[in-house]
Coordinates of N, CA and C in Angstrom, one line a residue:
M1 N 22.5 -10.5 -21.8 CA 21.2 -10.2 -21.3 C 20.3 -11.4 -21.4
L2 N 20.6 -12.3 -22.4 CA 19.8 -13.5 -22.5 C 19.9 -14.3 -21.2
Q3 N 21.1 -14.3 -20.6 CA 21.3 -15.1 -19.4 C 20.5 -14.5 -18.3
I4 N 20.3 -13.1 -18.2 CA 19.5 -12.5 -17.2 C 18.1 -13.0 -17.4
A5 N 17.6 -13.0 -18.6 CA 16.2 -13.4 -18.9 C 16.0 -14.9 -18.4
R6 N 17.0 -15.7 -18.7 CA 16.9 -17.1 -18.2 C 16.9 -17.2 -16.7
L7 N 17.7 -16.3 -16.1 CA 17.8 -16.3 -14.6 C 16.5 -15.9 -14.0
A8 N 15.8 -14.9 -14.7 CA 14.5 -14.5 -14.2 C 13.5 -15.6 -14.3
T9 N 13.6 -16.4 -15.3 CA 12.7 -17.6 -15.4 C 12.9 -18.5 -14.3
E10 N 14.2 -18.8 -13.9 CA 14.5 -19.7 -12.8 C 14.0 -19.1 -11.5
T11 N 14.1 -17.7 -11.3 CA 13.7 -17.1 -10.1 C 12.2 -17.2 -10.0
A12 N 11.4 -17.0 -11.1 CA 10.0 -17.2 -11.0 C 9.6 -18.6 -10.7
R13 N 10.4 -19.6 -11.2 CA 10.1 -21.0 -10.9 C 10.2 -21.3 -9.4
R14 N 11.3 -20.7 -8.8 CA 11.5 -20.9 -7.4 C 10.4 -20.2 -6.6
A15 N 10.0 -19.1 -7.0 CA 8.9 -18.4 -6.3 C 7.6 -19.2 -6.4
A16 N 7.3 -19.8 -7.5 CA 6.1 -20.6 -7.6 C 6.2 -21.8 -6.7
T17 N 7.4 -22.4 -6.6 CA 7.5 -23.5 -5.7 C 7.4 -23.1 -4.2
A18 N 7.9 -21.9 -3.9 CA 7.8 -21.5 -2.5 C 6.4 -21.2 -2.1
H19 N 5.6 -20.7 -3.0 CA 4.2 -20.4 -2.7 C 3.2 -21.4 -3.1
S20 N 3.7 -22.6 -3.4 CA 2.8 -23.8 -3.7 C 1.9 -23.5 -4.9
C21 N 2.5 -22.9 -5.9 CA 1.8 -22.8 -7.2 C 2.3 -23.8 -8.2
E22 N 1.3 -24.4 -8.9 CA 1.7 -25.3 -10.0 C 1.1 -24.9 -11.3
G23 N 1.8 -25.3 -12.4 CA 1.3 -24.9 -13.7 C 2.1 -25.6 -14.7
K24 N 1.8 -25.4 -16.0 CA 2.5 -26.0 -17.1 C 3.9 -25.3 -17.2
P25 N 5.0 -26.0 -17.2 CA 6.3 -25.3 -17.3 C 6.4 -24.5 -18.6
G26 N 7.1 -23.4 -18.6 CA 7.3 -22.6 -19.9 C 8.6 -23.0 -20.5
E27 N 9.0 -22.4 -21.6 CA 10.2 -22.7 -22.3 C 11.3 -21.7 -21.9
R28 N 12.5 -22.1 -22.1 CA 13.6 -21.1 -21.9 C 13.5 -20.0 -22.9
P29 N 13.7 -18.8 -22.5 CA 13.6 -17.7 -23.5 C 14.7 -17.8 -24.5
A30 N 14.4 -17.6 -25.8 CA 15.4 -17.6 -26.9 C 15.8 -16.2 -27.3
T31 N 15.0 -15.2 -27.0 CA 15.3 -13.8 -27.3 C 14.8 -12.9 -26.2
I32 N 15.2 -11.7 -26.2 CA 14.8 -10.7 -25.2 C 14.3 -9.4 -25.8
D33 N 13.5 -8.7 -25.1 CA 13.0 -7.4 -25.6 C 14.1 -6.3 -25.4
R34 N 14.5 -5.7 -26.5 CA 15.6 -4.7 -26.4 C 15.1 -3.3 -26.6
T35 N 13.8 -3.0 -26.3 CA 13.3 -1.7 -26.4 C 14.0 -0.8 -25.4
R36 N 14.3 0.5 -25.9 CA 15.0 1.4 -25.1 C 14.2 1.7 -23.8
D37 N 15.0 1.8 -22.7 CA 14.4 1.8 -21.3 C 13.5 3.1 -21.1
T38 N 14.1 4.3 -21.2 CA 13.4 5.5 -20.9 C 13.2 6.4 -22.1
T39 N 11.9 6.9 -22.2 CA 11.6 7.7 -23.3 C 10.9 9.0 -22.7
Q40 N 11.3 10.2 -23.3 CA 10.7 11.4 -22.9 C 9.7 11.8 -24.0
R41 N 8.5 12.2 -23.6 CA 7.5 12.6 -24.6 C 6.5 13.5 -24.0
P42 N 5.6 14.2 -24.8 CA 4.6 15.1 -24.2 C 3.7 14.3 -23.3
V43 N 3.2 15.0 -22.3 CA 2.4 14.3 -21.3 C 1.2 13.7 -21.8
A44 N 0.5 14.3 -22.9 CA -0.7 13.7 -23.5 C -0.4 12.5 -24.3
Q45 N 0.9 12.2 -24.6 CA 1.2 11.0 -25.4 C 1.8 9.9 -24.6
A46 N 1.7 9.9 -23.3 CA 2.2 8.9 -22.4 C 1.6 7.5 -22.8
T47 N 2.4 6.5 -22.9 CA 2.0 5.2 -23.3 C 2.5 4.1 -22.4
G48 N 3.4 4.5 -21.5 CA 4.1 3.5 -20.6 C 3.7 3.7 -19.1
T49 N 4.7 3.8 -18.3 CA 4.5 3.9 -16.9 C 3.9 5.2 -16.4
C50 N 3.8 6.2 -17.3 CA 3.1 7.4 -16.9 C 1.7 7.5 -17.5
T51 N 1.2 6.5 -18.1 CA -0.1 6.5 -18.6 C -1.2 6.7 -17.6
H52 N -2.1 7.7 -17.8 CA -3.2 7.9 -16.9 C -2.8 8.5 -15.6
V53 N -1.6 9.0 -15.4 CA -1.2 9.6 -14.2 C -1.7 11.0 -14.0
V54 N -1.7 11.8 -15.1 CA -2.2 13.2 -15.0 C -3.1 13.4 -16.2
D55 N -4.2 14.1 -16.0 CA -5.1 14.5 -17.1 C -4.7 15.9 -17.5
A56 N -5.3 16.4 -18.6 CA -4.9 17.7 -19.1 C -5.1 18.8 -18.1
R57 N -6.1 18.8 -17.3 CA -6.4 19.9 -16.3 C -5.3 19.8 -15.2
T58 N -5.0 18.6 -14.7 CA -4.0 18.5 -13.7 C -2.6 18.9 -14.2
A59 N -2.3 18.5 -15.4 CA -1.0 18.9 -16.0 C -0.9 20.4 -16.2
A60 N -1.9 21.0 -16.6 CA -1.9 22.5 -16.7 C -1.7 23.2 -15.3
R61 N -2.4 22.6 -14.3 CA -2.3 23.2 -13.0 C -0.9 23.1 -12.4
L62 N -0.3 21.9 -12.6 CA 1.0 21.6 -12.1 C 2.2 22.0 -13.0
T63 N 1.8 22.6 -14.2 CA 2.8 23.0 -15.2 C 3.6 21.9 -15.7
V64 N 3.0 20.7 -15.8 CA 3.7 19.5 -16.4 C 3.5 19.5 -17.9
T65 N 4.5 19.4 -18.6 CA 4.4 19.3 -20.1 C 4.9 18.1 -20.7
T66 N 5.9 17.4 -20.0 CA 6.5 16.2 -20.6 C 6.6 15.1 -19.5
V67 N 6.8 13.9 -19.9 CA 7.0 12.8 -19.0 C 8.3 12.0 -19.5
S68 N 8.9 11.4 -18.5 CA 10.0 10.4 -18.8 C 9.5 9.1 -18.3
E69 N 9.3 8.1 -19.1 CA 8.7 6.9 -18.7 C 9.3 5.7 -19.4
R70 N 9.0 4.5 -18.8 CA 9.5 3.2 -19.3 C 8.3 2.4 -19.8
P71 N 8.6 1.4 -20.6 CA 7.5 0.4 -20.9 C 6.9 -0.2 -19.7
A72 N 5.6 -0.3 -19.6 CA 4.9 -0.8 -18.4 C 4.9 -2.4 -18.4
G73 N 4.8 -2.9 -17.2 CA 4.5 -4.3 -17.0 C 5.7 -5.2 -17.3
R74 N 6.9 -4.7 -17.2 CA 8.1 -5.5 -17.5 C 9.0 -5.8 -16.3
A75 N 8.7 -5.2 -15.2 CA 9.6 -5.3 -14.0 C 8.8 -5.1 -12.7
L76 N 9.4 -5.5 -11.6 CA 8.8 -5.3 -10.3 C 8.9 -3.9 -9.8
T77 N 9.6 -3.0 -10.6 CA 9.7 -1.6 -10.2 C 9.3 -0.8 -11.5
E78 N 8.4 0.1 -11.3 CA 7.9 1.0 -12.3 C 8.2 2.5 -11.9
Q79 N 8.7 3.3 -12.9 CA 9.0 4.7 -12.6 C 8.4 5.6 -13.6
C80 N 8.0 6.8 -13.1 CA 7.4 7.8 -13.9 C 7.9 9.2 -13.4
A81 N 8.5 10.0 -14.3 CA 9.0 11.3 -14.0 C 8.1 12.4 -14.8
L82 N 7.7 13.4 -14.0 CA 6.9 14.5 -14.6 C 7.8 15.7 -14.7
R83 N 7.8 16.4 -15.9 CA 8.7 17.5 -16.1 C 8.0 18.7 -16.7
R84 N 8.7 19.8 -16.6 CA 8.3 21.0 -17.3 C 9.4 21.2 -18.4
A85 N 9.1 20.8 -19.6 CA 10.1 20.7 -20.7 C 11.2 19.8 -20.1
D86 N 12.5 20.3 -20.0 CA 13.6 19.5 -19.5 C 13.8 19.6 -18.0
L87 N 13.0 20.4 -17.3 CA 13.1 20.6 -15.9 C 12.3 19.5 -15.1
G88 N 13.0 18.8 -14.3 CA 12.4 17.7 -13.5 C 11.5 18.4 -12.4
L89 N 10.3 17.8 -12.3 CA 9.4 18.3 -11.2 C 9.1 17.2 -10.2
F90 N 8.6 16.1 -10.6 CA 8.2 15.0 -9.7 C 8.7 13.6 -10.2
H91 N 9.1 12.8 -9.3 CA 9.5 11.4 -9.7 C 8.8 10.4 -8.8
M92 N 8.1 9.5 -9.5 CA 7.3 8.5 -8.7 C 7.8 7.1 -9.1
T93 N 7.7 6.2 -8.1 CA 8.2 4.8 -8.2 C 7.2 3.9 -7.6
A94 N 6.9 2.8 -8.3 CA 6.0 1.7 -7.8 C 6.9 0.5 -7.6
Y95 N 6.8 -0.1 -6.4 CA 7.6 -1.3 -6.1 C 6.6 -2.5 -5.8
Y96 N 6.9 -3.6 -6.4 CA 6.1 -4.8 -6.2 C 7.0 -6.0 -5.7
G97 N 6.3 -6.9 -5.0 CA 7.0 -8.1 -4.6 C 8.3 -7.9 -3.8
P98 N 9.4 -8.6 -4.1 CA 10.6 -8.4 -3.4 C 11.2 -7.0 -3.5
S99 N 10.9 -6.3 -4.6 CA 11.3 -4.9 -4.7 C 10.7 -4.1 -3.6
A100 N 9.4 -4.3 -3.4 CA 8.7 -3.5 -2.3 C 9.2 -3.9 -0.9
E101 N 9.5 -5.1 -0.7 CA 10.0 -5.6 0.6 C 11.3 -4.9 0.9
Q102 N 12.2 -4.9 -0.1 CA 13.5 -4.3 0.1 C 13.4 -2.8 0.3
E103 N 12.6 -2.1 -0.5 CA 12.5 -0.6 -0.3 C 11.9 -0.2 1.0
M104 N 10.9 -0.9 1.5 CA 10.3 -0.6 2.8 C 11.3 -0.9 3.9
R105 N 12.0 -2.0 3.7 CA 13.0 -2.3 4.7 C 14.1 -1.2 4.8
L106 N 14.6 -0.7 3.7 CA 15.6 0.3 3.7 C 15.0 1.6 4.2
D107 N 13.8 2.0 3.9 CA 13.2 3.2 4.4 C 13.0 3.1 5.9
G108 N 12.7 1.9 6.4 CA 12.6 1.7 7.9 C 13.9 1.8 8.6
R109 N 15.0 1.3 8.0 CA 16.3 1.3 8.6 C 16.9 2.7 8.5
Y110 N 16.7 3.4 7.4 CA 17.3 4.7 7.2 C 16.2 5.7 6.9
P111 N 15.4 6.1 7.9 CA 14.2 6.9 7.7 C 14.6 8.3 7.1
G112 N 15.8 8.8 7.4 CA 16.2 10.1 7.0 C 16.2 10.2 5.4
T113 N 16.5 9.1 4.8 CA 16.6 9.1 3.3 C 15.2 9.2 2.6
A114 N 14.1 9.0 3.4 CA 12.8 9.1 2.8 C 11.9 10.1 3.5
K115 N 12.5 11.0 4.3 CA 11.7 11.9 5.1 C 10.9 12.9 4.2
D116 N 11.4 13.2 3.0 CA 10.7 14.1 2.1 C 9.8 13.5 1.1
A117 N 9.7 12.1 1.1 CA 8.9 11.4 0.2 C 7.5 11.2 0.6
F118 N 6.6 11.2 -0.3 CA 5.2 10.8 0.0 C 5.1 9.4 -0.3
K119 N 4.4 8.6 0.5 CA 4.4 7.1 0.4 C 3.0 6.6 0.5
R120 N 2.8 5.4 -0.1 CA 1.6 4.7 -0.1 C 1.9 3.2 -0.1
S121 N 1.1 2.4 0.5 CA 1.2 0.9 0.4 C -0.1 0.3 0.0
M122 N -0.1 -0.9 -0.6 CA -1.3 -1.5 -1.0 C -1.1 -3.0 -1.0
E123 N -2.1 -3.7 -0.4 CA -2.0 -5.2 -0.4 C -2.3 -5.8 -1.7
C124 N -1.5 -6.7 -2.2 CA -1.7 -7.3 -3.5 C -2.2 -8.7 -3.3
K125 N -2.9 -9.3 -4.3 CA -3.3 -10.6 -4.2 C -2.2 -11.6 -4.6
G126 N -2.3 -12.8 -4.2 CA -1.3 -13.8 -4.5 C 0.0 -13.6 -3.8
A127 N 1.1 -13.9 -4.6 CA 2.5 -13.9 -4.0 C 3.2 -12.5 -4.0
L128 N 2.6 -11.5 -4.5 CA 3.2 -10.2 -4.6 C 3.3 -9.5 -3.3
G129 N 2.5 -9.8 -2.3 CA 2.5 -9.2 -1.0 C 2.1 -7.8 -1.0
T130 N 2.9 -6.9 -0.4 CA 2.5 -5.5 -0.3 C 3.2 -4.6 -1.4
A131 N 2.4 -3.8 -2.1 CA 3.0 -2.9 -3.1 C 3.3 -1.6 -2.4
Y132 N 4.3 -0.9 -2.8 CA 4.8 0.3 -2.2 C 5.0 1.4 -3.2
F133 N 4.5 2.6 -3.0 CA 4.6 3.7 -3.9 C 5.2 4.9 -3.3
K134 N 6.1 5.6 -4.0 CA 6.8 6.8 -3.5 C 6.8 7.9 -4.5
L135 N 6.7 9.1 -4.0 CA 6.8 10.3 -4.8 C 7.8 11.3 -4.1
V136 N 8.7 11.8 -4.9 CA 9.6 12.9 -4.4 C 9.6 14.0 -5.4
R137 N 9.7 15.2 -4.9 CA 9.9 16.4 -5.7 C 11.4 16.4 -6.2
T138 N 11.6 16.6 -7.5 CA 12.9 16.5 -8.1 C 13.7 17.7 -7.9
N139 N 14.9 17.5 -7.5 CA 15.9 18.6 -7.4 C 16.6 18.7 -8.7
D140 N 16.4 19.9 -9.3 CA 17.0 20.1 -10.7 C 17.4 21.6 -10.8
R141 N 18.2 21.9 -11.9 CA 18.6 23.2 -12.1 C 17.8 23.9 -13.2
A142 N 17.1 25.0 -12.9 CA 16.3 25.7 -13.8 C 17.1 26.5 -14.8
P143 N 16.5 26.9 -15.9 CA 17.3 27.7 -16.9 C 17.9 29.0 -16.3
D144 N 17.2 29.6 -15.3 CA 17.7 30.8 -14.7 C 18.9 30.5 -13.7
G145 N 19.2 29.3 -13.5 CA 20.3 28.9 -12.7 C 20.0 28.5 -11.3
T146 N 18.7 28.6 -10.9 CA 18.3 28.2 -9.5 C 18.2 26.7 -9.4
S147 N 18.7 26.2 -8.3 CA 18.6 24.7 -8.1 C 17.7 24.4 -7.0
G148 N 17.2 23.2 -7.0 CA 16.3 22.7 -6.0 C 15.0 22.1 -6.6
P149 N 14.0 21.8 -5.7 CA 12.7 21.4 -6.2 C 11.9 22.5 -6.8
H150 N 11.3 22.3 -8.0 CA 10.6 23.4 -8.6 C 9.1 23.1 -8.8
G151 N 8.6 21.8 -8.5 CA 7.2 21.5 -8.5 C 6.5 22.0 -7.3
T152 N 5.2 21.9 -7.3 CA 4.4 22.4 -6.2 C 4.8 21.6 -4.9
S153 N 4.7 22.3 -3.8 CA 4.9 21.7 -2.5 C 3.6 21.4 -1.7
D154 N 2.5 21.6 -2.3 CA 1.2 21.5 -1.7 C 0.9 20.0 -1.4
P155 N 0.9 19.6 -0.1 CA 0.7 18.2 0.2 C -0.6 17.6 -0.4
K156 N -1.6 18.3 -0.5 CA -2.9 17.8 -1.1 C -2.6 17.4 -2.6
E157 N -2.0 18.3 -3.3 CA -1.7 18.1 -4.7 C -0.8 16.8 -4.9
L158 N 0.3 16.8 -4.0 CA 1.2 15.7 -4.1 C 0.6 14.3 -3.8
N159 N -0.3 14.3 -2.7 CA -0.9 13.1 -2.4 C -1.9 12.6 -3.5
Q160 N -2.6 13.6 -4.1 CA -3.5 13.2 -5.2 C -2.7 12.7 -6.4
L161 N -1.5 13.3 -6.6 CA -0.7 12.8 -7.7 C -0.2 11.4 -7.5
L162 N 0.3 11.1 -6.2 CA 0.7 9.8 -5.9 C -0.4 8.8 -6.0
D163 N -1.6 9.2 -5.5 CA -2.8 8.3 -5.6 C -3.1 7.9 -7.0
S164 N -3.0 8.9 -7.9 CA -3.3 8.7 -9.3 C -2.2 7.7 -9.9
F165 N -1.0 7.9 -9.6 CA 0.1 7.0 -10.1 C -0.1 5.6 -9.6
A166 N -0.4 5.5 -8.3 CA -0.5 4.1 -7.7 C -1.7 3.4 -8.3
T167 N -2.8 4.1 -8.5 CA -4.0 3.5 -9.1 C -3.8 3.1 -10.5
A168 N -3.1 3.9 -11.3 CA -2.8 3.6 -12.7 C -1.9 2.4 -12.8
S169 N -0.8 2.4 -12.0 CA 0.1 1.3 -12.0 C -0.5 0.0 -11.6
A170 N -1.3 0.0 -10.5 CA -1.9 -1.2 -10.0 C -2.9 -1.8 -10.9
A171 N -3.6 -0.9 -11.7 CA -4.8 -1.4 -12.5 C -4.4 -1.7 -13.9
R172 N -3.1 -1.4 -14.3 CA -2.7 -1.7 -15.7 C -2.6 -3.2 -16.0
P173 N -3.2 -3.6 -17.1 CA -3.1 -5.0 -17.4 C -1.7 -5.4 -17.6
G174 N -1.3 -6.6 -17.0 CA 0.1 -7.1 -17.1 C 1.0 -6.4 -16.2
S175 N 0.5 -5.6 -15.2 CA 1.4 -4.9 -14.3 C 0.7 -4.7 -13.0
G176 N 1.5 -4.6 -11.9 CA 1.0 -4.4 -10.6 C 0.2 -5.5 -10.1
P177 N -0.5 -5.3 -8.9 CA -1.2 -6.4 -8.3 C -2.4 -6.9 -9.1
A178 N -2.9 -6.1 -10.0 CA -4.0 -6.6 -10.8 C -3.6 -7.5 -11.9
G179 N -2.4 -7.5 -12.4 CA -2.0 -8.3 -13.5 C -0.6 -8.8 -13.6
F180 N 0.4 -8.1 -12.9 CA 1.8 -8.5 -13.1 C 2.0 -9.9 -12.8
G181 N 1.6 -10.4 -11.6 CA 1.8 -11.8 -11.2 C 1.2 -12.8 -12.1
I182 N -0.1 -12.5 -12.6 CA -0.7 -13.4 -13.5 C 0.0 -13.4 -14.8
A183 N 0.4 -12.2 -15.3 CA 1.0 -12.2 -16.6 C 2.4 -12.9 -16.6
L184 N 3.2 -12.7 -15.5 CA 4.5 -13.3 -15.3 C 4.3 -14.8 -15.3
A185 N 3.4 -15.3 -14.4 CA 3.2 -16.7 -14.3 C 2.7 -17.3 -15.6
G186 N 1.8 -16.6 -16.3 CA 1.3 -17.1 -17.5 C 2.4 -17.2 -18.6
R187 N 3.3 -16.3 -18.7 CA 4.4 -16.3 -19.7 C 5.3 -17.5 -19.4
L188 N 5.6 -17.7 -18.1 CA 6.7 -18.6 -17.7 C 6.2 -20.0 -17.4
Y189 N 4.9 -20.1 -16.9 CA 4.5 -21.4 -16.4 C 3.1 -21.9 -17.0
G190 N 2.4 -21.1 -17.8 CA 1.1 -21.4 -18.1 C 0.2 -20.8 -17.0
S191 N -1.0 -21.3 -16.8 CA -2.0 -20.8 -15.8 C -1.7 -21.4 -14.5
P192 N -1.2 -20.7 -13.5 CA -0.9 -21.2 -12.2 C -2.2 -21.5 -11.4
R193 N -2.1 -22.6 -10.6 CA -3.2 -22.9 -9.7 C -2.6 -23.2 -8.3
R194 N -3.4 -23.0 -7.3 CA -3.0 -23.3 -5.9 C -2.9 -24.8 -5.8
S195 N -1.9 -25.4 -5.2 CA -1.8 -26.8 -5.1 C -2.5 -27.4 -3.9
G196 N -2.8 -26.5 -2.9 CA -3.5 -26.9 -1.7 C -2.5 -27.4 -0.7
R197 N -1.2 -27.5 -1.0 CA -0.2 -28.0 0.0 C 0.3 -26.8 0.7
P198 N 0.8 -27.0 1.9 CA 1.5 -25.9 2.7 C 2.7 -25.4 1.9
S199 N 2.9 -24.1 2.1 CA 4.0 -23.4 1.4 C 5.3 -23.9 2.0
R200 N 6.3 -24.2 1.1 CA 7.6 -24.7 1.5 C 8.6 -23.7 0.8
R201 N 9.4 -23.1 1.6 CA 10.4 -22.2 1.1 C 11.7 -22.9 0.7
K202 N 12.1 -22.8 -0.5 CA 13.4 -23.4 -1.0 C 14.3 -22.3 -1.5
G203 N 15.6 -22.5 -1.5 CA 16.5 -21.6 -2.0 C 16.6 -20.3 -1.2
P204 N 16.9 -19.2 -1.9 CA 17.1 -17.9 -1.1 C 15.8 -17.4 -0.6
A205 N 15.9 -16.6 0.5 CA 14.7 -16.0 1.1 C 13.9 -15.1 0.2
T206 N 14.6 -14.4 -0.7 CA 13.9 -13.5 -1.7 C 14.6 -13.7 -3.0
T207 N 14.1 -13.1 -4.0 CA 14.7 -13.1 -5.4 C 15.7 -12.1 -5.6
D208 N 16.0 -11.3 -4.5 CA 16.9 -10.2 -4.7 C 18.3 -10.6 -5.3
E209 N 18.8 -11.8 -5.0 CA 20.1 -12.2 -5.4 C 20.1 -12.5 -6.9
F210 N 18.9 -12.8 -7.5 CA 18.8 -13.2 -8.9 C 18.3 -12.0 -9.8
L211 N 17.4 -11.2 -9.3 CA 16.7 -10.2 -10.2 C 16.9 -8.8 -9.5
R212 N 17.6 -8.0 -10.1 CA 17.9 -6.6 -9.6 C 16.9 -5.7 -10.3
D213 N 16.4 -4.7 -9.5 CA 15.4 -3.8 -10.1 C 16.1 -2.7 -11.0
P214 N 15.4 -2.3 -12.1 CA 16.0 -1.3 -12.9 C 15.9 0.1 -12.2
Q215 N 16.9 0.8 -12.1 CA 16.9 2.1 -11.5 C 17.4 3.2 -12.5
S216 N 16.9 4.4 -12.3 CA 17.4 5.5 -13.2 C 18.8 5.8 -13.0

């Protein structure tokens, strides 16, 4: 995993070069964060990628009692699952940078795979480009044996839920268009600045070959 962390450092360096960003070079990582990926906890105790997605009133209305979340601000893909105890209700994903480009490209090529998803996009500052957000109703098996989506199907409720997730993800310090790019550049390069020179693309067209998005 340390090699992956070092590979991510090199990926970010190439991205900075491609977008004409300069800054003080960072050091090769000596350790990595080994925090467990996904944690399930009561909705009111969300501290990661589900933070500020639903308030107490919304949770009660949608019968959401627990969340499955990951630590925020550590990847170009963030995920949040809302549940009723162990029953999955809704799953939301935020995509940034190359992750967003790839997901939008796949949805455009295979529209049938995303026909039931609620989607949003947002323009990011700097090199992150367009952020992409998706919500799907989770197909799960209920205690009574019935299978399928069990959360509300009201488009108004689902759109509001996706808007809340997108807003929370984008505004979180160290994550999303408001902070992820700045935090990443700051950790790896110091404070980036625009060089004023035209952008020159070097290496692969995207970072997809080097950095794979975490998926459930």
